[in-house]
Amino acid sequence: MTAEAYGAPDAEALVGRFAQLFGALAGNIERVIRGKRENVELAMLCLLSEGHLLLEDVPGVGKTTLARAIAASVDAQWTRIQFTPDLLPSDVTGVSIFNQATSKFEFHPGPIFANIVVADEINRGSPKTQSALLEVMEERRVSVEGRPQSVPRPFMVIATQNPVDMDGTYPLPEAQLDRFLMKISMGYPDHTSEVAVLTGMPSGPAVDHLPKVAGREDIKNMIDFASRIHVAPPLYDYLVHIVAATRQHSDIRLGASPRASLALLRAVRVRAAAAGRSYVVPEDIKALAPHVIGHRLMLTPEAELRGRTAGDLVAEVLGRVPVPQAAGV
């Protein structure tokens, strides 16, 4: 994968190579995550969109394994942070320590300074520690004693959390949820996949032994290439209409922000490239909108009492907003 600009004579060949490497990465991860191809691909979309991923589900369904499998498949630096109630912000970002030999304070980077950061059980950390991630997730840097420290590129936080009604959890604030490009749930495996997990345990590939499929430069070049995928003007309007409709829905008291529009745009471009296309189609937007927009919505108390969910409302919005008939691609 090279960083050639979109529109070059061999653009279609570059898209094909993008799709081939994307499929190889997803296939490698599937060696340890059985029967969850959609979730694997969504996770890869986040990585190549320079976004962050939030995995929420009950314990034991493979959230951490998926995060570790992504890190293992990419030849880049990765770290894991186990969030606990006594974890401090400095345990995440790093701390300045006085060096007596030089009589100066020296910054010692924390585990956040990696390409892929696995934040395990993020909602078991205190709100103060959770907030330590706000700046770095948005701006890709950490301010220490007034001086910015940049994290490497690519940079992705893959956070796992248990459902908020479980003991010992702290709900993530809206500002933090908005910084995750997607929120997905793993769900229980189907019968065949669970049998395959059991029968493959003695000799199956462990996460630590997964081969490296792509290097750091490969991922950076894929990110740059996907950002040049063509989006026709009618699709910009379609995307904005969808996001704007969440702000006007009577059952939603806080709709999606402009950050959601930008996140959805980046994600649909990657999805198009992963499908071997050099242009976005309406189906890309419809497929990813629930995963990108749903966790950013706050429902009214009346809607929650009626049992409505964010997923229901996003589906309703998608049904209401007219799909462009001529996308101009």
C-alpha positions as MATLAB code, in Angstrom:
seq = 'MTAEAYGAPDAEALVGRFAQLFGALAGNIERVIRGKRENVELAMLCLLSEGHLLLEDVPGVGKTTLARAIAASVDAQWTRIQFTPDLLPSDVTGVSIFNQATSKFEFHPGPIFANIVVADEINRGSPKTQSALLEVMEERRVSVEGRPQSVPRPFMVIATQNPVDMDGTYPLPEAQLDRFLMKISMGYPDHTSEVAVLTGMPSGPAVDHLPKVAGREDIKNMIDFASRIHVAPPLYDYLVHIVAATRQHSDIRLGASPRASLALLRAVRVRAAAAGRSYVVPEDIKALAPHVIGHRLMLTPEAELRGRTAGDLVAEVLGRVPVPQAAGV';
ca = [
       0.000    0.000    0.000;
       1.504    3.341   -1.029;
       0.498    6.883   -0.168;
      -0.255    7.908   -3.771;
      -2.955   10.517   -4.161;
      -6.492    9.578   -5.079;
      -7.177   10.216   -8.725;
      -3.923    8.747  -10.004;
      -4.179    6.560  -13.134;
      -3.803    3.403  -11.043;
      -6.342    4.478   -8.402;
      -8.459    1.371   -8.995;
      -5.438   -0.860   -8.466;
      -4.663    0.950   -5.208;
      -8.242    0.482   -4.032;
      -7.946   -3.206   -4.828;
      -4.776   -3.480   -2.764;
      -6.486   -1.612    0.072;
      -9.388   -4.062    0.014;
      -6.990   -7.018   -0.132;
      -5.000   -5.900    2.919;
      -8.203   -5.024    4.785;
      -9.518   -8.532    4.144;
      -6.223  -10.076    5.247;
      -6.316   -8.169    8.522;
      -9.934   -9.142    9.188;
      -9.219  -12.774    8.322;
      -6.256  -12.865   10.673;
      -8.327  -11.511   13.555;
     -11.072  -14.041   12.787;
      -8.660  -16.824   13.631;
      -9.320  -16.055   17.295;
     -12.677  -14.236   17.062;
     -14.997  -16.824   15.523;
     -18.313  -15.934   13.900;
     -18.026  -12.169   14.410;
     -16.945  -10.955   10.974;
     -19.098   -7.801   11.126;
     -17.647   -6.729   14.473;
     -14.123   -7.440   13.258;
     -14.651   -5.308   10.163;
     -16.202   -2.485   12.191;
     -13.164   -2.496   14.465;
     -10.864   -2.288   11.444;
     -12.941    0.584   10.069;
     -12.314    2.468   13.316;
      -8.573    1.940   13.102;
      -8.363    3.121    9.489;
     -10.674    6.079   10.199;
      -8.320    7.245   12.970;
     -11.157    6.774   15.415;
     -11.604    5.027   18.731;
     -13.727    1.994   19.515;
     -15.890    1.252   22.549;
     -16.840   -2.401   23.099;
     -19.693   -2.873   25.555;
     -21.045   -6.242   26.582;
     -21.197   -8.721   29.440;
     -17.939  -10.345   30.582;
     -16.537  -13.316   28.696;
     -17.736  -12.690   25.132;
     -14.380  -11.714   23.637;
     -14.157   -7.926   24.018;
     -10.571   -7.893   25.234;
      -9.604  -10.697   22.856;
     -10.798   -8.633   19.885;
      -8.832   -5.622   21.068;
      -5.684   -7.699   21.580;
      -6.116   -9.458   18.222;
      -6.165   -6.109   16.407;
      -3.025   -5.035   18.220;
      -1.334   -8.362   17.474;
      -2.179   -8.174   13.755;
      -0.498   -4.810   13.307;
       3.257   -4.485   13.705;
       3.000   -1.428   15.917;
       3.460   -0.583   19.561;
       0.519   -1.409   21.784;
      -0.201   -1.235   25.486;
      -2.947   -2.398   27.830;
      -4.356   -0.445   30.762;
      -6.520   -2.266   33.296;
      -8.886    0.340   34.716;
      -9.621    0.000   38.427;
     -11.112    2.417   40.983;
      -7.653    3.271   42.357;
      -6.058    3.999   38.954;
      -4.745    7.587   38.781;
      -4.661    9.904   35.744;
      -0.852    9.927   35.880;
      -0.910    6.127   35.598;
      -2.417    6.665   32.143;
      -0.708    9.771   30.776;
       2.656    9.663   32.533;
       4.408   11.802   35.118;
       7.369   14.166   35.456;
      10.053   12.939   37.861;
      12.902   15.015   39.236;
      16.304   13.772   38.095;
      18.859   14.592   40.762;
      21.764   14.061   38.358;
      20.572   16.767   35.981;
      18.552   18.797   38.507;
      15.661   18.804   36.040;
      12.225   17.240   35.808;
      12.017   14.534   33.161;
       8.777   13.308   31.639;
       8.192    9.577   31.821;
       5.493    8.649   29.273;
       2.559    6.563   30.437;
       0.973    3.640   28.574;
      -1.167    6.031   26.527;
       1.911    6.686   24.325;
       1.416    3.770   21.963;
      -0.177    3.149   18.570;
      -2.955    0.951   19.942;
      -4.076    1.364   23.545;
      -6.371   -1.266   25.048;
      -8.329    0.357   27.889;
      -9.799   -2.668   29.618;
     -13.003   -2.198   31.645;
     -12.780    1.573   31.268;
     -15.943    2.186   33.269;
     -14.390    0.646   36.381;
     -12.018    3.613   36.567;
     -13.020    6.738   38.461;
     -14.469    9.677   36.500;
     -11.257   11.646   37.174;
      -9.141    8.943   35.550;
     -11.581    8.526   32.660;
     -11.269   12.248   31.955;
      -7.505   11.838   31.491;
      -8.298   10.352   28.090;
     -10.397   13.269   26.831;
      -7.597   15.400   25.427;
      -5.490   12.628   23.952;
      -8.444   10.944   22.225;
      -9.407   14.155   20.453;
      -6.121   15.982   19.887;
      -3.618   13.092   19.887;
      -1.508   14.786   22.529;
      -1.168   15.054   26.296;
      -0.455   18.318   28.103;
       2.023   17.831   30.932;
       2.961   20.891   32.985;
       1.726   23.108   30.164;
       3.753   21.385   27.463;
       2.089   19.202   24.795;
       3.422   15.682   24.270;
       2.238   14.075   21.021;
       1.298   10.402   20.781;
       2.495    8.333   17.780;
       0.514    7.839   14.599;
      -1.548    5.793   14.011;
      -3.235    6.094   17.397;
      -6.332    4.234   18.527;
      -7.985    3.604   21.878;
      -9.932    0.354   22.070;
     -11.926    0.484   25.286;
     -14.009   -2.303   26.763;
     -16.712   -1.789   29.322;
     -19.301   -3.852   31.139;
     -22.949   -2.755   31.076;
     -23.438    0.272   33.302;
     -25.923   -1.489   35.576;
     -23.250   -3.923   36.793;
     -21.612   -3.481   40.207;
     -18.582   -1.215   40.468;
     -19.036    0.693   37.220;
     -19.031    4.431   36.512;
     -20.995    5.541   33.436;
     -18.869    7.363   30.859;
     -19.827   11.049   30.505;
     -21.390   12.256   27.272;
     -18.236   14.172   26.311;
     -16.195   10.976   26.489;
     -18.731    8.854   24.615;
     -18.689   11.437   21.830;
     -14.970   10.833   21.356;
     -15.495    7.198   20.405;
     -16.110    6.832   16.696;
     -18.129    3.637   17.236;
     -19.707    1.658   20.007;
     -20.469   -1.987   19.320;
     -21.507   -5.069   21.283;
     -19.941   -8.466   20.756;
     -22.950  -10.617   21.639;
     -22.838  -14.322   22.362;
     -21.395  -16.566   19.636;
     -23.675  -18.850   17.678;
     -23.655  -22.568   18.436;
     -21.249  -23.541   15.647;
     -18.755  -20.818   16.517;
     -18.792  -21.662   20.214;
     -18.197  -25.342   19.430;
     -15.287  -24.303   17.189;
     -13.820  -22.264   20.048;
     -14.011  -25.235   22.397;
     -12.598  -27.775   19.968;
      -9.820  -25.434   18.863;
      -8.602  -24.489   22.332;
      -5.741  -26.995   22.668;
      -4.115  -26.253   19.307;
      -5.810  -23.137   18.006;
      -3.836  -19.910   17.490;
      -3.536  -17.837   20.651;
      -3.704  -14.068   20.351;
      -0.044  -13.718   21.269;
       0.931  -15.973   18.359;
      -1.077  -14.274   15.619;
       1.166  -13.295   12.700;
       1.715   -9.648   11.856;
      -0.260   -8.803    8.739;
       0.438   -5.078    8.369;
       3.090   -2.667    9.569;
       2.745    0.795   11.011;
       3.491    2.442    7.660;
       0.907    0.233    5.920;
      -1.780    1.446    8.304;
      -0.730    5.098    7.935;
      -0.803    4.816    4.135;
      -4.213    3.136    4.205;
      -5.528    5.935    6.420;
      -4.192    8.593    4.063;
      -5.528    6.818    0.976;
      -9.023    6.325    2.431;
      -9.266   10.041    3.235;
      -9.201   10.715   -0.527;
     -12.087    8.412   -1.452;
     -14.634   10.346   -3.500;
     -17.870   11.553   -1.874;
     -20.441   13.078   -4.223;
     -22.142   16.353   -3.132;
     -25.602   14.716   -2.720;
     -24.087   12.293   -0.206;
     -22.699   15.128    1.910;
     -26.258   16.504    2.080;
     -27.662   13.059    2.875;
     -25.215   12.524    5.709;
     -25.868   15.948    7.249;
     -29.649   15.480    6.967;
     -29.376   12.224    8.928;
     -27.333   13.788   11.719;
     -29.529   16.910   11.821;
     -32.673   14.762   12.075;
     -31.432   13.345   15.398;
     -31.409   16.898   16.805;
     -35.031   17.462   15.847;
     -36.542   14.134   16.932;
     -39.106   14.465   19.711;
     -37.767   11.416   21.566;
     -34.156   12.668   21.595;
     -33.108   15.381   24.049;
     -29.482   15.509   22.844;
     -28.787   14.787   19.212;
     -25.550   13.986   17.413;
     -22.893   16.689   17.219;
     -20.880   17.868   14.195;
     -18.150   15.526   15.471;
     -20.538   12.688   14.597;
     -20.850   13.993   11.035;
     -17.080   14.084   10.618;
     -16.689   10.638   12.167;
     -19.341    9.136    9.902;
     -17.726   10.711    6.839;
     -14.328    9.204    7.676;
     -15.854    5.792    8.366;
     -17.882    5.577    5.142;
     -14.821    6.410    3.086;
     -12.935    3.516    4.646;
     -15.895    1.198    4.135;
     -16.006    2.102    0.440;
     -12.273    1.432    0.023;
     -12.568   -1.862    1.933;
     -15.261   -2.905   -0.538;
     -12.931   -2.136   -3.457;
     -14.675    1.073   -4.487;
     -13.108    4.482   -5.063;
     -16.373    6.226   -4.215;
     -18.989    6.229   -1.440;
     -22.563    5.038   -1.993;
     -25.656    5.681    0.183;
     -25.536    2.120    1.524;
     -22.196    2.922    3.199;
     -23.837    5.704    5.192;
     -26.915    3.647    6.070;
     -24.815    0.702    7.227;
     -22.535    2.690    9.537;
     -24.888    5.360   10.889;
     -26.279    3.148   13.721;
     -22.785    2.311   14.977;
     -21.426    5.862   14.712;
     -24.460    7.868   15.859;
     -26.343    5.645   18.308;
     -24.101    6.000   21.370;
     -24.044    9.803   21.025;
     -27.786   10.223   21.534;
     -29.547   10.982   24.814;
     -33.171    9.953   24.872;
     -35.939   11.754   26.705;
     -37.189   10.126   29.932;
     -40.554    9.492   28.270;
     -38.908    7.606   25.394;
     -36.908    5.487   27.822;
     -40.051    4.636   29.773;
     -41.652    3.454   26.539;
     -38.689    1.116   26.023;
     -37.269    2.929   23.026;
     -33.559    2.608   22.284;
     -31.052    4.732   20.423;
     -30.864    2.018   17.781;
     -34.616    2.231   17.211;
     -34.446    5.991   16.748;
     -31.501    5.894   14.356;
     -33.370    3.317   12.260;
     -36.414    5.589   12.312;
     -34.338    8.568   11.184;
     -32.803    6.548    8.357;
     -36.299    5.592    7.250;
     -37.439    9.196    7.192;
     -34.536   10.864    5.383;
     -34.832   10.437    1.588;
     -31.964    8.560   -0.050;
     -30.333   10.431   -2.948;
     -31.527    8.964   -6.227;
     -28.529   10.139   -8.243;
     -25.373   10.177   -6.160;
     -23.246   11.440   -8.996;
     -20.547    8.803   -8.559;
];
